[in-house]
């Protein structure tokens, strides 16, 4: 049988009510509890869009690590040397591969990494994080953001502080969400397969 189970991220799912199951594809319903539940019941499963660093026996996803590496490479090749990463802490495994891609690229280009902490993916949180950063630091040459929402918040904070994007600071996002192309200026972003 095939079931489509709407679930929120990190929501526990009662698979026993759906048995017998031939297999499960977890798209938004990944939690350690759900995965253990499936393994304990010997139900084959595949997890979509979660990093392999999690305890998933089988996982399918985009190359977030390579995508973020390419973004850093892109801005470094345009002369940027002070490149900041706008994203969540290292404890956030959802963006682990993006953060590692950033760190690897910075190491390969011989540049010191710098993180602007922004735990939440919404535009307002990124705007506030960027404003706080700019109040205490010189602006970087470029900001690479873990998501397009964060990049859009960054873009607005830079503009509010009188900086020109991309002339003063380059900004790049990740995900290629629909609003990226209509931002002013249009956002450089990494397109993930949909």
CSV table of C-alpha atoms in Angstrom, one decimal:
chain,number,residue,atom,x,y,z
A,1,UNK,CA,0.0,0.0,0.0
A,2,UNK,CA,1.0,3.6,-0.6
A,3,UNK,CA,0.2,6.4,2.0
A,4,UNK,CA,0.9,10.1,1.8
A,5,UNK,CA,1.2,11.2,5.4
A,6,UNK,CA,1.4,15.0,5.9
A,7,UNK,CA,3.8,15.7,8.7
A,8,UNK,CA,5.7,18.6,10.1
A,9,UNK,CA,9.4,18.5,10.5
A,10,UNK,CA,10.5,16.6,13.6
A,11,UNK,CA,6.9,15.2,14.1
A,12,UNK,CA,6.7,11.7,15.4
A,13,UNK,CA,4.7,9.3,13.1
A,14,UNK,CA,2.9,6.2,14.3
A,15,UNK,CA,3.8,3.7,11.6
A,16,UNK,CA,2.1,0.8,13.4
A,17,UNK,CA,-1.3,2.2,12.4
A,18,UNK,CA,-0.2,1.8,8.7
A,19,UNK,CA,1.1,-1.7,8.7
A,20,UNK,CA,1.8,-3.7,6.6
A,21,UNK,CA,4.2,-1.4,4.9
A,22,UNK,CA,6.6,-2.4,2.0
A,23,UNK,CA,8.8,0.7,2.6
A,24,UNK,CA,8.8,4.4,3.6
A,25,UNK,CA,10.3,7.5,2.0
A,26,UNK,CA,10.7,10.2,4.7
A,27,UNK,CA,10.7,13.7,3.2
A,28,UNK,CA,9.7,15.9,6.1
A,29,UNK,CA,9.2,13.3,8.8
A,30,UNK,CA,12.8,12.5,9.7
A,31,UNK,CA,13.4,12.2,13.4
A,32,UNK,CA,15.6,9.8,15.3
A,33,UNK,CA,12.4,8.3,16.8
A,34,UNK,CA,10.8,7.8,13.4
A,35,UNK,CA,13.9,6.2,12.0
A,36,UNK,CA,14.3,3.9,15.0
A,37,UNK,CA,10.7,3.0,14.7
A,38,UNK,CA,11.2,1.9,11.1
A,39,UNK,CA,14.4,0.0,11.8
A,40,UNK,CA,12.8,-1.8,14.8
A,41,UNK,CA,10.0,-2.9,12.5
A,42,UNK,CA,12.4,-3.9,9.7
A,43,UNK,CA,10.7,-1.5,7.3
A,44,UNK,CA,13.0,-0.4,4.4
A,45,UNK,CA,13.3,3.4,4.3
A,46,UNK,CA,15.0,6.2,2.5
A,47,UNK,CA,15.4,9.7,3.9
A,48,UNK,CA,15.3,12.7,1.6
A,49,UNK,CA,17.3,15.9,2.0
A,50,UNK,CA,19.0,15.2,5.3
A,51,UNK,CA,22.8,15.1,5.5
A,52,UNK,CA,24.5,11.7,5.7
A,53,UNK,CA,26.0,12.7,9.0
A,54,UNK,CA,22.7,11.7,10.6
A,55,UNK,CA,22.2,8.1,11.4
A,56,UNK,CA,20.3,7.4,8.1
A,57,UNK,CA,21.1,4.0,6.4
A,58,UNK,CA,19.9,5.4,3.1
A,59,UNK,CA,19.7,9.0,2.1
A,60,UNK,CA,19.0,11.0,-1.1
A,61,UNK,CA,19.8,14.7,-1.4
A,62,UNK,CA,21.4,17.5,-3.2
A,63,UNK,CA,25.2,18.2,-2.9
A,64,UNK,CA,24.9,21.1,-0.4
A,65,UNK,CA,28.6,20.8,0.4
A,66,UNK,CA,29.7,21.2,-3.2
A,67,UNK,CA,27.1,23.9,-3.8
A,68,UNK,CA,28.4,26.1,-1.0
A,69,UNK,CA,32.0,25.4,-2.0
A,70,UNK,CA,31.1,26.7,-5.5
A,71,UNK,CA,29.5,29.9,-4.1
A,72,UNK,CA,32.7,30.7,-2.1
A,73,UNK,CA,34.8,29.9,-5.2
A,74,UNK,CA,32.6,32.2,-7.2
A,75,UNK,CA,33.1,35.2,-5.0
A,76,UNK,CA,36.8,34.5,-4.2
A,77,UNK,CA,37.5,34.4,-8.0
A,78,UNK,CA,36.0,37.9,-8.2
A,79,UNK,CA,38.5,39.2,-5.7
A,80,UNK,CA,36.7,38.8,-2.4
A,81,UNK,CA,39.0,37.9,0.5
A,82,UNK,CA,36.8,38.7,3.6
A,83,UNK,CA,33.9,36.2,3.0
A,84,UNK,CA,31.4,35.7,5.9
A,85,UNK,CA,29.0,32.8,6.2
A,86,UNK,CA,25.5,33.8,7.4
A,87,UNK,CA,23.9,30.7,8.9
A,88,UNK,CA,23.1,28.6,11.9
A,89,UNK,CA,25.6,27.2,14.4
A,90,UNK,CA,27.5,24.0,13.9
A,91,UNK,CA,24.9,22.2,16.1
A,92,UNK,CA,22.3,22.6,13.3
A,93,UNK,CA,22.7,19.3,11.3
A,94,UNK,CA,20.2,20.4,8.7
A,95,UNK,CA,22.8,22.9,7.3
A,96,UNK,CA,25.9,20.9,8.3
A,97,UNK,CA,27.0,20.2,4.7
A,98,UNK,CA,26.6,23.8,3.6
A,99,UNK,CA,28.7,25.0,6.5
A,100,UNK,CA,31.4,22.4,5.8
A,101,UNK,CA,31.5,23.4,2.1
A,102,UNK,CA,32.1,27.0,3.2
A,103,UNK,CA,34.8,26.0,5.6
A,104,UNK,CA,36.6,23.7,3.0
A,105,UNK,CA,36.5,26.4,0.4
A,106,UNK,CA,37.9,29.0,2.8
A,107,UNK,CA,40.7,26.7,3.7
A,108,UNK,CA,41.5,25.9,0.1
A,109,UNK,CA,41.6,29.6,-0.8
A,110,UNK,CA,43.7,30.3,2.3
A,111,UNK,CA,41.1,32.7,3.7
A,112,UNK,CA,40.1,33.0,7.4
A,113,UNK,CA,36.5,31.8,8.0
A,114,UNK,CA,34.0,34.1,9.7
A,115,UNK,CA,30.4,33.2,10.7
A,116,UNK,CA,27.6,35.6,11.3
A,117,UNK,CA,25.3,33.5,13.5
A,118,UNK,CA,21.6,33.4,12.4
A,119,UNK,CA,19.8,30.4,13.8
A,120,UNK,CA,16.4,31.1,12.1
A,121,UNK,CA,15.9,30.9,8.3
A,122,UNK,CA,13.5,33.8,8.1
A,123,UNK,CA,14.4,37.1,6.4
A,124,UNK,CA,13.8,39.2,9.6
A,125,UNK,CA,16.2,37.2,11.7
A,126,UNK,CA,18.9,37.5,9.1
A,127,UNK,CA,18.2,41.3,8.8
A,128,UNK,CA,18.7,41.6,12.6
A,129,UNK,CA,21.8,39.4,12.7
A,130,UNK,CA,23.4,41.4,9.9
A,131,UNK,CA,22.6,44.7,11.5
A,132,UNK,CA,24.1,43.6,14.8
A,133,UNK,CA,27.2,42.4,12.9
A,134,UNK,CA,27.6,45.7,10.9
A,135,UNK,CA,27.3,47.7,14.2
A,136,UNK,CA,30.4,46.0,15.5
A,137,UNK,CA,32.5,45.1,12.4
A,138,UNK,CA,33.7,46.4,9.1
A,139,UNK,CA,31.5,44.9,6.3
A,140,UNK,CA,32.9,41.8,4.6
A,141,UNK,CA,33.7,41.7,0.9
A,142,UNK,CA,31.0,39.0,0.5
A,143,UNK,CA,28.3,37.2,2.5
A,144,UNK,CA,27.3,33.7,1.5
A,145,UNK,CA,24.1,32.7,3.2
A,146,UNK,CA,22.8,29.2,4.1
A,147,UNK,CA,19.4,30.0,2.6
A,148,UNK,CA,17.9,32.6,0.2
A,149,UNK,CA,15.8,33.9,3.0
A,150,UNK,CA,18.9,34.7,5.0
A,151,UNK,CA,20.5,36.3,2.0
A,152,UNK,CA,17.5,38.5,1.4
A,153,UNK,CA,17.6,39.7,5.0
A,154,UNK,CA,21.3,40.4,4.7
A,155,UNK,CA,20.7,42.3,1.4
A,156,UNK,CA,18.2,44.6,3.2
A,157,UNK,CA,20.5,45.2,6.2
A,158,UNK,CA,23.4,46.1,3.9
A,159,UNK,CA,21.2,48.5,1.9
A,160,UNK,CA,19.8,50.1,5.0
A,161,UNK,CA,23.4,50.8,6.2
A,162,UNK,CA,24.1,52.5,2.9
A,163,UNK,CA,26.2,49.8,1.3
A,164,UNK,CA,25.8,48.9,-2.4
A,165,UNK,CA,25.2,45.3,-3.4
A,166,UNK,CA,27.2,44.0,-5.2
A,167,UNK,CA,29.6,47.0,-5.5
A,168,UNK,CA,30.5,47.2,-1.8
A,169,UNK,CA,29.5,43.7,-0.6
A,170,UNK,CA,28.6,40.7,-2.7
A,171,UNK,CA,25.7,38.5,-1.4
A,172,UNK,CA,24.8,35.0,-2.4
A,173,UNK,CA,22.1,32.6,-1.2
A,174,UNK,CA,21.2,29.0,-1.4
A,175,UNK,CA,18.0,27.2,-2.7
A,176,UNK,CA,17.0,29.5,-5.6
A,177,UNK,CA,13.6,30.3,-4.1
A,178,UNK,CA,11.1,32.2,-6.4
A,179,UNK,CA,11.8,35.6,-4.8
A,180,UNK,CA,15.6,35.4,-5.5
A,181,UNK,CA,15.3,36.6,-9.1
A,182,UNK,CA,13.0,39.5,-8.2
A,183,UNK,CA,15.1,40.9,-5.4
A,184,UNK,CA,16.8,44.3,-6.0
A,185,UNK,CA,19.4,43.5,-7.1
A,186,UNK,CA,18.6,40.0,-8.2
A,187,UNK,CA,20.1,37.5,-5.8
A,188,UNK,CA,23.0,35.2,-6.8
A,189,UNK,CA,21.9,31.8,-5.5
A,190,UNK,CA,22.6,28.1,-5.8
A,191,UNK,CA,19.7,26.1,-7.5
A,192,UNK,CA,18.8,22.9,-5.8
A,193,UNK,CA,17.0,20.2,-7.8
A,194,UNK,CA,13.3,20.3,-7.1
